[in-house]
Amino acid sequence: MAWIEYAYWIALLPLIGFVLELFVGKYTWKRGGIFANLAILGSTIIAIGTLTEVLGGARIDVSVSWFFDGIVVGYLIDPLAIVMLCMVSFVSLMIHIYATAYMDEDPNKSLYFAETALFTCGMLGLVLSNNLLQLFIFWELVGVCSYLLIGFWWYKPEAAAAGKKAFLTTRVGDVLFLLGIILLYFNVSHLPEPLSFKYLFSLEVLEAIPHTHLTAIALLFLGGAVGKSSQFPLHVWIPDAMEGPTTVSALIHAATMVTAGIYLVARTYPIFIASPDALVVVAVLGGFTALFAATLGLVVNDIKRVLAYSTISQLGYMLCMLGVGSIIGAFAVGYSLFHLISHAFFKALLFLCSGAVLHGLANTRDLREMGGLLKKMPVTAIAMLIGALSLSGFPLTAGFFSKDRIIETAYEYGVATNNFLPWIFILLAALLTAVYTFRLWFMAFTGEPRSYLAEHAHEASKIMTIPLIVLAAFALFFGIFQKKFYTFVGANFDSHLIEELAHIGGYHFHHAGHVPFVVMILPAVCAIGGIAIAYGIWYNNRVDVSTFISKENPIYRLLWNKYYLDFIFKDLIAERVFGFVALVAEAFDKYVIDGVVNGISYLVLTTGSRLRKIQTGVVETYATAVVIGVVILILLIGGVI
């Protein structure tokens, strides 16, 4: 049996799990979770089996005609798709196992698992898609599921608002993505399957598209990625999304949703590299987002929100890598995807650890009410320490290898193009990442308990701690696969084709540049330096930081208010600008449109009312009127009047 021929079951099984959980789940002995876990376990097994065949050179691209000539439905398995499928299914499985205990007391447990199974199905279907239309459909399914899951505890006003905010913000990116698809279709509608990747990614096709159109298409796709992957300025939904269950946060931040945007740019990389200037925007935007989000992580006291800002920052690294990859070609996809998958392991680990902390502290999320948890929750503390080390890029962890490669490539990009901005951005972000990550760890796990709940915290059950141990092992040791990974995924696109497309885009490859030793060790120095700063300030709360975190401090006030972006988007744009526009539109509708209609109606009614008065019912009156009319008619015909 060839696994690859049954790869479509990777997405179908969670769909079946969704149906079973929805209609039968609550009648099982666990009241939900069994079918979803079994379905995703099946997906993981098929994905790993398929991986073994793809490593041996197997590929498949199957298309079936759909409702319109040239529009197809199908699935694609190549190195890029299979590494994503393995990551999504495996990390999702760990989160689902953990959730069987975490959501055990929830009265809507089966509904929760139905929605998470559908969420996983949407992400797996997106990765399997072999054409843009199908990818967009699953893209939207992921968006709908995120809305349902973020607002899962809908009776909490914050959760309901967060779900709406996520849905509406990501719609901005979705509309841009759809416009990009339409513009691309306009240019390639002559192809047998216009939106299929196998027809799109060729020199003849992309060369025939005008350069301005190519750049517009790439930037519109980037707009979609910015919304889904919460990049600046459409990142505002993700901190509020922490109102959902922690296992949902882990799914969104590690295995699904936010990785979709990065995958989109990676999957359509031939279009980006053939588009003049598009990758420059990608590089600068990604680098800026990495630094921007890292500054916000410094002042947040909500344990989940700190991790949320770290996700935004790390996604910036991945996007930046794809941008600066314009000097190395196809390997940029491998480098970016390696950080995406490393990030999935340690971010899922960190979120599940935070869930264990919440579980042990009756849902307390404020770091100022924690402290001393290392003694109370040793397994969680050590697992979270491993995740924090990997997120910080501490030497020899998975995060170190993946982040180090990105920072090094950004430096080479600066040398080749004289644009060092992306490198400076992500280097500073590396320092701040270590600071805020270990601020979190030291505040939560060291010192004396700062609340009654922290004093009486307890370790989570084994069904919750076992996934932590498994993910911690991957967060530590996944780096040993880096070279094989780069070769495997870097070969996803024909390097010769990418090189020719780069000529169209005006990019020049910079082969094997010399990187000074000082530059090479800077990422490690930043990671260790950041941890040292955090240790000096927050270990055992040895420094009183209340002097600096006063609202009187303008820098603190700026960061605390998230650079006032929420105020700009909500209070200025949504309520005042759009509110004013809505008011004007309402007035125009009421006084102009309705005024014309009502005026005509009034005129007709008034005229009719007055004419009605001549209807007296007296025969003599009618006869008189007839005689007068006849006389006037005769006079008119006779030319008298």
XYZ file of C-alpha atoms in Angstrom:
641
model
C 0.000 0.000 0.000
C 1.322 3.426 -0.933
C 0.504 5.947 1.801
C 0.711 8.847 -0.623
C -2.286 7.628 -2.629
C -4.448 7.934 0.488
C -3.052 11.271 1.637
C -6.415 13.014 1.190
C -7.613 11.063 4.245
C -5.317 13.295 6.316
C -7.942 16.029 5.985
C -11.006 13.796 5.650
C -10.530 11.961 8.958
C -10.832 15.111 11.124
C -13.941 16.010 9.106
C -15.448 12.660 10.059
C -14.330 13.301 13.631
C -16.191 16.619 13.530
C -19.456 14.971 12.436
C -19.203 12.184 15.021
C -18.326 14.571 17.857
C -21.181 16.876 16.894
C -23.901 14.216 16.830
C -22.610 11.320 18.949
C -19.748 12.718 21.073
C -21.771 13.717 24.113
C -23.197 10.200 24.427
C -19.782 8.529 24.831
C -18.333 7.690 28.252
C -15.976 10.698 28.090
C -18.774 13.066 26.921
C -16.600 14.160 24.009
C -13.098 13.995 22.633
C -12.803 10.333 21.687
C -13.665 10.661 17.991
C -11.631 13.823 17.475
C -8.543 12.257 19.063
C -8.862 9.025 17.093
C -9.427 10.906 13.822
C -6.377 13.133 14.289
C -4.293 10.163 15.397
C -5.235 8.549 12.062
C -4.237 11.714 10.205
C -0.877 11.747 11.995
C -0.166 8.118 11.100
C -1.003 8.675 7.421
C 1.059 11.879 7.343
C 4.122 10.172 8.804
C 3.690 7.205 6.465
C 3.457 9.596 3.513
C 6.556 11.457 4.732
C 8.631 8.293 4.516
C 7.634 7.920 0.855
C 8.203 11.596 -0.011
C 11.686 11.336 1.516
C 12.273 8.582 -1.040
C 11.239 10.875 -3.905
C 7.497 10.196 -4.207
C 5.259 13.107 -5.278
C 1.589 13.296 -6.236
C -0.720 15.950 -7.673
C -4.295 14.785 -8.320
C -6.996 16.980 -9.865
C -10.660 16.289 -10.536
C -12.904 18.609 -12.581
C -15.306 20.598 -10.480
C -18.328 22.758 -11.279
C -16.764 24.841 -14.054
C -14.381 24.107 -16.892
C -10.810 24.588 -15.659
C -11.807 24.768 -11.988
C -10.607 21.653 -10.188
C -10.486 20.077 -6.760
C -7.496 17.964 -5.793
C -4.561 17.406 -3.488
C -0.842 17.916 -3.710
C 1.921 16.178 -1.798
C 5.443 17.553 -2.071
C 8.162 18.283 0.533
C 6.622 21.622 1.504
C 3.145 20.142 1.988
C 4.213 16.993 3.824
C 6.316 18.716 6.491
C 3.370 21.015 7.203
C 0.929 18.092 7.301
C 3.120 16.187 9.758
C 3.521 19.231 11.991
C -0.162 20.221 11.967
C -1.481 16.724 12.627
C 1.117 15.832 15.296
C 0.952 19.102 17.261
C -2.831 19.093 16.972
C -2.873 15.538 18.343
C -0.804 16.582 21.377
C -3.168 19.492 22.023
C -6.253 17.278 21.652
C -4.887 14.702 24.114
C -4.145 17.481 26.594
C -7.621 18.968 26.064
C -9.381 15.760 27.137
C -8.320 16.645 30.684
C -8.230 20.441 30.353
C -11.816 20.667 29.065
C -13.109 17.771 31.172
C -15.429 19.904 33.281
C -16.840 21.939 30.406
C -20.551 21.179 29.763
C -20.061 21.663 25.993
C -17.049 19.389 25.719
C -18.283 17.460 22.672
C -19.055 20.710 20.826
C -15.560 21.962 21.644
C -13.956 18.849 20.158
C -16.236 19.000 17.127
C -15.052 22.533 16.418
C -11.363 21.774 17.005
C -11.604 18.742 14.703
C -13.144 20.948 12.003
C -10.440 23.557 12.646
C -7.740 20.936 12.133
C -9.539 19.663 9.021
C -9.562 23.206 7.601
C -5.832 23.672 8.127
C -4.936 20.262 6.727
C -7.193 20.837 3.717
C -5.530 24.191 3.121
C -2.101 22.559 3.049
C -3.253 19.710 0.813
C -4.817 22.030 -1.772
C -3.258 21.957 -5.217
C -4.920 25.144 -6.432
C -5.620 28.623 -5.098
C -9.433 28.497 -5.160
C -9.555 25.372 -3.008
C -6.895 26.822 -0.729
C -9.017 29.948 -0.306
C -12.096 27.899 0.639
C -10.196 26.098 3.393
C -8.612 29.434 4.316
C -12.101 30.746 5.042
C -13.071 27.582 6.917
C -10.104 28.136 9.224
C -11.300 31.712 9.785
C -14.837 30.624 10.661
C -13.579 27.963 13.073
C -11.278 30.462 14.791
C -14.291 32.730 15.317
C -16.275 29.873 16.862
C -13.437 28.738 19.104
C -12.201 32.133 20.296
C -15.784 32.901 21.266
C -16.396 29.388 22.582
C -17.228 30.784 26.026
C -19.661 33.172 24.361
C -21.435 34.015 27.606
C -18.330 36.013 28.600
C -18.604 39.432 26.900
C -14.805 39.573 26.418
C -14.796 36.225 24.600
C -17.707 37.177 22.337
C -16.046 40.496 21.475
C -12.690 38.818 20.849
C -14.277 36.340 18.423
C -15.893 39.163 16.455
C -12.691 41.193 16.464
C -10.673 38.269 15.111
C -13.259 37.529 12.442
C -13.555 41.131 11.233
C -9.824 41.911 11.311
C -8.840 38.828 9.370
C -11.587 39.593 6.827
C -9.522 42.602 5.720
C -6.679 40.288 4.760
C -9.070 37.757 3.230
C -10.551 40.364 0.896
C -7.051 41.368 -0.241
C -6.167 37.715 -0.839
C -9.341 37.225 -2.874
C -8.554 40.317 -4.975
C -5.117 38.861 -5.627
C -6.661 35.597 -6.832
C -9.034 37.496 -9.131
C -6.206 39.557 -10.612
C -4.126 36.431 -11.125
C -7.050 34.630 -12.780
C -7.512 37.626 -15.094
C -3.945 37.103 -16.317
C -3.907 33.303 -16.594
C -7.480 32.413 -17.539
C -6.202 30.871 -20.801
C -4.500 28.009 -18.928
C -6.193 24.567 -18.800
C -6.393 24.837 -14.988
C -5.810 28.555 -14.347
C -5.358 28.477 -10.580
C -3.522 25.152 -10.220
C 0.032 25.422 -8.934
C 1.397 22.993 -11.530
C 0.360 25.376 -14.334
C 1.088 28.639 -12.522
C 4.665 28.009 -11.501
C 6.381 28.060 -14.861
C 8.681 30.587 -16.474
C 6.439 31.006 -19.542
C 3.324 31.768 -17.494
C 4.840 34.180 -14.980
C 6.978 35.867 -17.625
C 3.854 36.711 -19.609
C 2.213 38.573 -16.712
C 2.995 42.323 -16.640
C 5.438 43.251 -13.885
C 3.027 45.674 -12.257
C 0.375 42.961 -12.109
C 2.840 40.475 -10.617
C 3.825 42.912 -7.887
C 0.178 43.756 -7.183
C -0.723 40.057 -6.969
C 2.170 39.344 -4.598
C 1.314 42.305 -2.362
C -2.360 41.331 -2.268
C -1.361 37.794 -1.262
C 0.891 39.367 1.357
C -2.143 41.304 2.621
C -3.914 37.984 3.151
C -0.888 36.618 4.988
C -0.671 39.753 7.148
C -4.266 39.250 8.309
C -4.040 35.521 8.941
C -0.549 35.553 10.423
C -1.253 38.662 12.519
C 1.476 40.878 11.138
C 1.567 44.636 11.635
C -0.910 46.383 11.415
C -3.501 43.563 11.401
C -2.074 41.888 14.503
C -4.559 43.531 16.877
C -6.911 40.555 17.051
C -4.479 38.024 18.434
C -3.905 39.291 22.005
C -7.672 39.503 22.539
C -8.044 35.981 21.178
C -6.593 34.782 24.489
C -10.158 34.908 25.861
C -10.769 31.480 24.334
C -9.716 28.213 26.009
C -5.914 27.882 26.300
C -5.956 24.781 24.119
C -7.547 26.886 21.384
C -4.764 29.437 21.802
C -2.237 26.626 21.397
C -3.974 25.418 18.224
C -4.182 28.891 16.708
C -0.620 29.896 17.582
C 1.213 26.648 16.927
C -0.497 24.325 14.483
C -3.168 26.222 12.570
C -4.451 29.655 11.587
C -1.411 31.923 12.024
C 0.883 29.542 10.174
C -1.494 29.635 7.196
C -0.274 33.069 6.109
C 3.379 32.022 6.162
C 2.474 28.863 4.269
C 0.670 30.932 1.631
C 3.760 33.051 0.959
C 5.966 29.939 0.937
C 3.601 28.048 -1.391
C 3.390 30.947 -3.846
C 7.082 31.829 -3.547
C 7.664 31.613 -7.329
C 5.176 34.478 -7.756
C 6.864 36.535 -5.051
C 10.357 36.089 -6.428
C 9.180 37.010 -9.924
C 7.538 40.197 -8.566
C 9.748 43.292 -8.532
C 10.057 44.846 -5.044
C 7.525 42.515 -3.367
C 10.135 40.605 -1.370
C 11.679 43.846 -0.121
C 8.311 44.713 1.435
C 8.077 41.192 2.873
C 11.541 41.463 4.465
C 11.069 44.892 6.031
C 7.509 44.215 7.199
C 8.478 40.880 8.769
C 11.519 42.338 10.523
C 9.597 45.351 11.789
C 6.765 43.173 13.120
C 9.275 40.978 14.964
C 10.676 43.999 16.817
C 7.352 45.799 17.248
C 5.660 42.831 18.943
C 8.711 42.111 21.081
C 8.503 45.590 22.642
C 4.862 44.983 23.560
C 5.713 41.691 25.250
C 7.825 43.587 27.785
C 4.952 45.265 29.622
C 2.124 42.714 29.556
C 1.288 40.920 32.802
C -1.165 38.375 31.376
C 0.777 35.126 30.919
C -1.134 34.186 27.756
C -0.820 37.634 26.194
C 2.948 37.583 26.627
C 2.968 34.383 24.576
C 0.582 35.937 22.058
C 2.981 38.809 21.376
C 5.827 36.331 21.078
C 3.855 34.545 18.359
C 3.447 37.761 16.379
C 7.165 38.415 16.734
C 8.243 34.920 15.669
C 5.923 34.984 12.666
C 7.715 38.191 11.728
C 10.966 36.196 11.678
C 9.465 33.664 9.285
C 8.136 36.338 6.961
C 11.402 38.245 7.117
C 13.263 35.076 6.146
C 11.137 34.676 3.030
C 11.860 38.308 2.160
C 15.616 38.289 2.664
C 15.626 34.927 0.917
C 15.638 36.854 -2.364
C 19.428 36.532 -2.235
C 19.517 32.764 -1.761
C 16.537 31.503 -3.761
C 14.637 28.298 -3.056
C 16.425 27.561 0.231
C 14.634 30.537 1.795
C 11.482 28.413 1.959
C 13.364 25.680 3.836
C 14.847 28.120 6.358
C 11.519 29.812 7.005
C 9.600 26.543 7.322
C 12.186 25.165 9.733
C 11.550 28.064 12.084
C 7.796 27.651 11.579
C 7.946 24.018 12.685
C 10.409 24.647 15.548
C 8.103 27.431 16.657
C 5.099 25.088 16.517
C 6.766 22.713 18.983
C 7.935 25.260 21.531
C 4.896 27.526 21.207
C 2.454 24.645 21.694
C 4.579 23.623 24.671
C 4.513 27.123 26.171
C 0.765 27.540 25.734
C -0.007 24.132 27.194
C 2.288 24.946 30.125
C 0.410 28.204 30.648
C -2.801 26.169 30.538
C -1.406 23.914 33.267
C -0.577 27.020 35.322
C -4.102 28.351 34.850
C -5.467 24.923 35.751
C -3.451 24.948 38.977
C -4.315 28.551 39.891
C -8.057 28.647 39.203
C -7.595 30.503 35.901
C -5.401 33.287 37.311
C -3.524 34.806 34.376
C -1.814 37.751 36.057
C 1.917 37.130 36.540
C 1.915 39.489 39.540
C -0.266 36.981 41.407
C 2.038 34.048 40.778
C 5.551 33.280 42.025
C 7.170 30.216 43.572
C 5.465 27.759 41.202
C 8.689 25.854 40.569
C 8.207 23.978 43.845
C 4.479 23.465 43.355
C 4.543 22.457 39.680
C 8.026 21.089 38.872
C 7.109 19.244 35.654
C 5.301 22.254 34.221
C 8.094 24.593 35.343
C 10.854 22.557 33.693
C 8.822 22.037 30.507
C 8.119 25.756 30.313
C 11.798 26.498 30.936
C 12.707 24.355 27.914
C 10.103 26.149 25.805
C 11.376 29.527 27.005
C 14.974 28.609 26.177
C 13.969 27.525 22.691
C 11.867 30.642 22.110
C 14.775 32.794 23.240
C 17.151 31.071 20.838
C 19.389 29.663 23.583
C 22.293 27.722 22.037
C 21.644 24.133 20.953
C 17.857 24.319 21.266
C 15.631 24.039 18.161
C 14.839 27.754 18.334
C 18.532 28.613 18.314
C 19.247 26.753 15.083
C 16.192 28.089 13.254
C 16.528 31.704 14.412
C 20.299 31.808 13.996
C 19.973 30.895 10.316
C 17.432 33.662 9.720
C 19.528 36.349 11.418
C 22.617 35.262 9.523
C 20.798 35.355 6.184
C 19.411 38.802 7.013
C 22.980 40.020 7.535
C 24.034 38.581 4.165
C 21.005 40.302 2.651
C 22.197 43.588 4.136
C 25.668 43.124 2.671
C 24.278 42.216 -0.761
C 21.633 44.957 -0.967
C 22.973 47.551 1.460
C 19.680 47.272 3.354
C 20.472 46.257 6.931
C 17.080 47.212 8.355
C 15.675 43.639 8.503
C 18.846 42.410 10.236
C 18.815 45.225 12.810
C 15.109 44.686 13.496
C 15.334 40.951 14.136
C 18.603 41.181 16.066
C 17.071 43.646 18.523
C 13.952 41.468 18.631
C 16.125 38.490 19.620
C 17.410 40.398 22.661
C 13.939 41.560 23.706
C 12.470 38.072 23.167
C 14.849 36.613 25.725
C 14.066 39.450 28.156
C 10.261 39.185 28.093
C 10.229 35.387 27.918
C 12.368 34.991 31.015
C 10.564 37.864 32.718
C 7.518 35.623 32.419
C 9.325 32.526 33.680
C 11.043 34.209 36.624
C 7.867 36.029 37.704
C 5.793 32.842 37.559
C 8.137 30.208 38.908
C 10.695 31.862 41.206
C 10.474 33.878 44.394
C 7.744 33.551 46.981
C 4.073 32.987 46.085
C 2.348 36.347 45.746
C -1.246 35.171 46.212
C -3.287 32.576 48.037
C -3.843 30.703 44.790
C -0.107 30.577 44.079
C 0.512 29.205 47.574
C -1.935 26.389 46.945
C -1.105 25.664 43.298
C -0.890 22.049 42.212
C 0.593 20.090 39.319
C -1.684 19.089 36.431
C -2.733 15.489 35.805
C -0.548 13.097 33.816
C -2.747 13.297 30.765
C -1.835 16.982 30.649
C 1.856 16.655 31.545
C 2.713 13.851 29.096
C 2.136 16.049 25.993
C 4.339 18.666 27.673
C 7.192 16.179 27.990
C 6.846 15.042 24.360
C 6.758 18.602 23.017
C 9.678 19.593 25.249
C 11.763 16.827 23.668
C 11.035 18.227 20.192
C 11.695 21.808 21.347
C 15.114 20.679 22.536
C 16.261 18.251 19.877
C 14.496 19.142 16.621
C 17.514 21.242 15.663
C 19.554 18.151 14.845
C 17.450 17.722 11.699
C 18.154 21.205 10.354
C 20.548 20.362 7.508
C 18.444 17.498 6.162
C 15.366 19.675 6.503
C 16.915 22.528 4.520
C 17.932 20.173 1.734
C 14.564 18.422 1.685
C 12.253 21.464 1.733
C 14.716 23.706 -0.097
C 14.351 21.376 -3.074
C 10.580 21.836 -3.185
C 10.874 24.292 -6.068
C 13.164 23.800 -9.028
C 16.204 25.953 -8.138
C 16.868 26.654 -11.822
C 13.290 27.934 -12.241
C 13.585 30.107 -9.119
C 16.830 31.566 -10.444
C 15.215 32.481 -13.776
C 12.178 33.953 -12.023
C 14.504 36.030 -9.832
C 15.819 37.676 -13.004
C 12.247 38.758 -13.813
C 11.883 40.203 -10.333
C 15.252 41.936 -10.518
C 16.817 39.984 -7.625
C 20.420 38.822 -7.608
C 21.573 35.777 -5.693
C 24.460 36.236 -3.312
C 26.252 32.918 -3.012
C 28.189 31.898 0.099
C 29.103 35.312 1.440
C 31.554 35.521 4.319
C 29.883 36.266 7.636
C 32.238 37.651 10.307
C 32.568 35.563 13.466
C 31.239 38.419 15.595
C 28.080 38.547 13.511
C 27.689 34.781 13.733
C 27.715 34.738 17.535
C 25.474 37.785 17.952
C 22.186 35.778 18.123
C 23.569 33.647 20.951
C 24.918 36.746 22.689
C 21.499 38.397 22.429
C 19.739 35.323 23.829
C 22.128 34.904 26.765
C 22.288 38.642 27.347
C 18.495 38.916 27.413
C 18.207 36.050 29.887
C 20.878 37.685 32.054
C 18.964 40.985 32.057
C 15.740 39.204 33.019
C 17.609 37.262 35.724
C 19.078 40.442 37.152
C 15.669 42.109 37.413
C 12.986 39.484 37.970
C 14.669 36.435 39.540
C 13.242 36.327 43.051
C 11.881 39.843 42.307
C 15.251 41.298 43.288
C 14.629 44.689 41.601
C 11.644 46.881 42.333
C 10.488 47.911 38.837
C 7.546 49.979 40.038
C 9.586 53.162 39.450
C 9.744 52.418 35.725
C 6.283 51.013 35.131
C 4.463 54.107 36.266
C 1.833 55.592 33.966
C 3.875 58.794 34.254
C 6.615 57.173 32.167
C 5.770 58.066 28.513
C 7.529 55.003 27.062
C 5.697 52.669 29.420
C 2.406 54.450 28.686
C 3.020 54.067 24.936
C 3.726 50.337 25.258
C 0.900 49.753 27.740
C -1.519 51.319 25.260
C -0.112 49.130 22.459
C 1.085 52.176 20.517
C -2.562 53.338 20.579
C -3.390 51.124 17.607
C -6.580 49.833 19.236
C -7.586 53.438 19.896
C -6.836 54.386 16.264
C -8.679 51.391 14.791
C -11.663 51.313 17.137
C -12.206 54.832 18.467
C -10.995 56.852 15.497
C -11.521 54.748 12.375
C -14.403 52.439 13.341
C -16.434 54.769 15.542
C -15.616 58.263 14.288
C -14.612 57.975 10.626
C -16.941 55.129 9.701
C -19.501 56.432 12.187
C -19.508 59.802 10.432
C -19.717 58.116 7.025
C -22.632 55.994 8.267
C -24.358 59.118 9.618
C -23.990 60.930 6.288
C -25.204 57.873 4.394
C -28.211 57.569 6.701
C -29.049 61.265 6.225
C -28.706 60.982 2.438
C -30.941 57.919 2.447
C -33.492 59.554 4.722
C -33.654 63.045 3.253
C -32.627 62.575 -0.404
C -33.617 59.079 -1.507
C -36.632 58.788 0.773
C -37.389 62.507 0.176
C -37.755 62.047 -3.577
C -39.935 58.965 -3.168
C -42.060 60.559 -0.461
C -42.317 63.805 -2.489
C -43.664 62.004 -5.548
C -46.085 60.120 -3.358
C -47.252 63.329 -1.689
C -47.741 65.029 -5.061
C -49.818 62.169 -6.427
C -51.921 61.892 -3.280
C -52.540 65.660 -3.092
C -53.474 65.866 -6.764
C -55.786 62.909 -6.456
C -57.363 64.342 -3.319
C -58.167 67.628 -5.033
C -59.420 66.042 -8.209
C -61.658 63.827 -6.139
C -63.710 66.900 -5.135
C -65.114 67.211 -8.644
C -66.617 63.734 -8.267
C -69.936 65.088 -6.793
C -72.290 62.301 -7.994
C -74.715 64.932 -9.432
C -75.636 64.117 -13.062
C -76.256 67.773 -13.941
C -72.715 68.706 -12.926
C -71.222 65.956 -15.105
C -73.458 67.009 -18.067
C -72.361 70.633 -17.646
C -68.722 69.558 -17.644
C -69.268 67.497 -20.800
C -70.934 70.398 -22.578
C -68.135 72.758 -21.588
C -65.566 70.259 -22.771
C -67.302 69.772 -26.117
C -67.520 73.522 -26.640
C -63.818 73.961 -25.897
C -63.005 71.113 -28.266
C -65.050 72.677 -31.053
C -63.417 76.023 -30.533
C -59.966 74.367 -30.637
C -60.729 72.476 -33.848
C -62.222 75.587 -35.374
C -59.120 77.548 -34.613
C -61.006 80.080 -32.553
C -58.692 79.572 -29.606
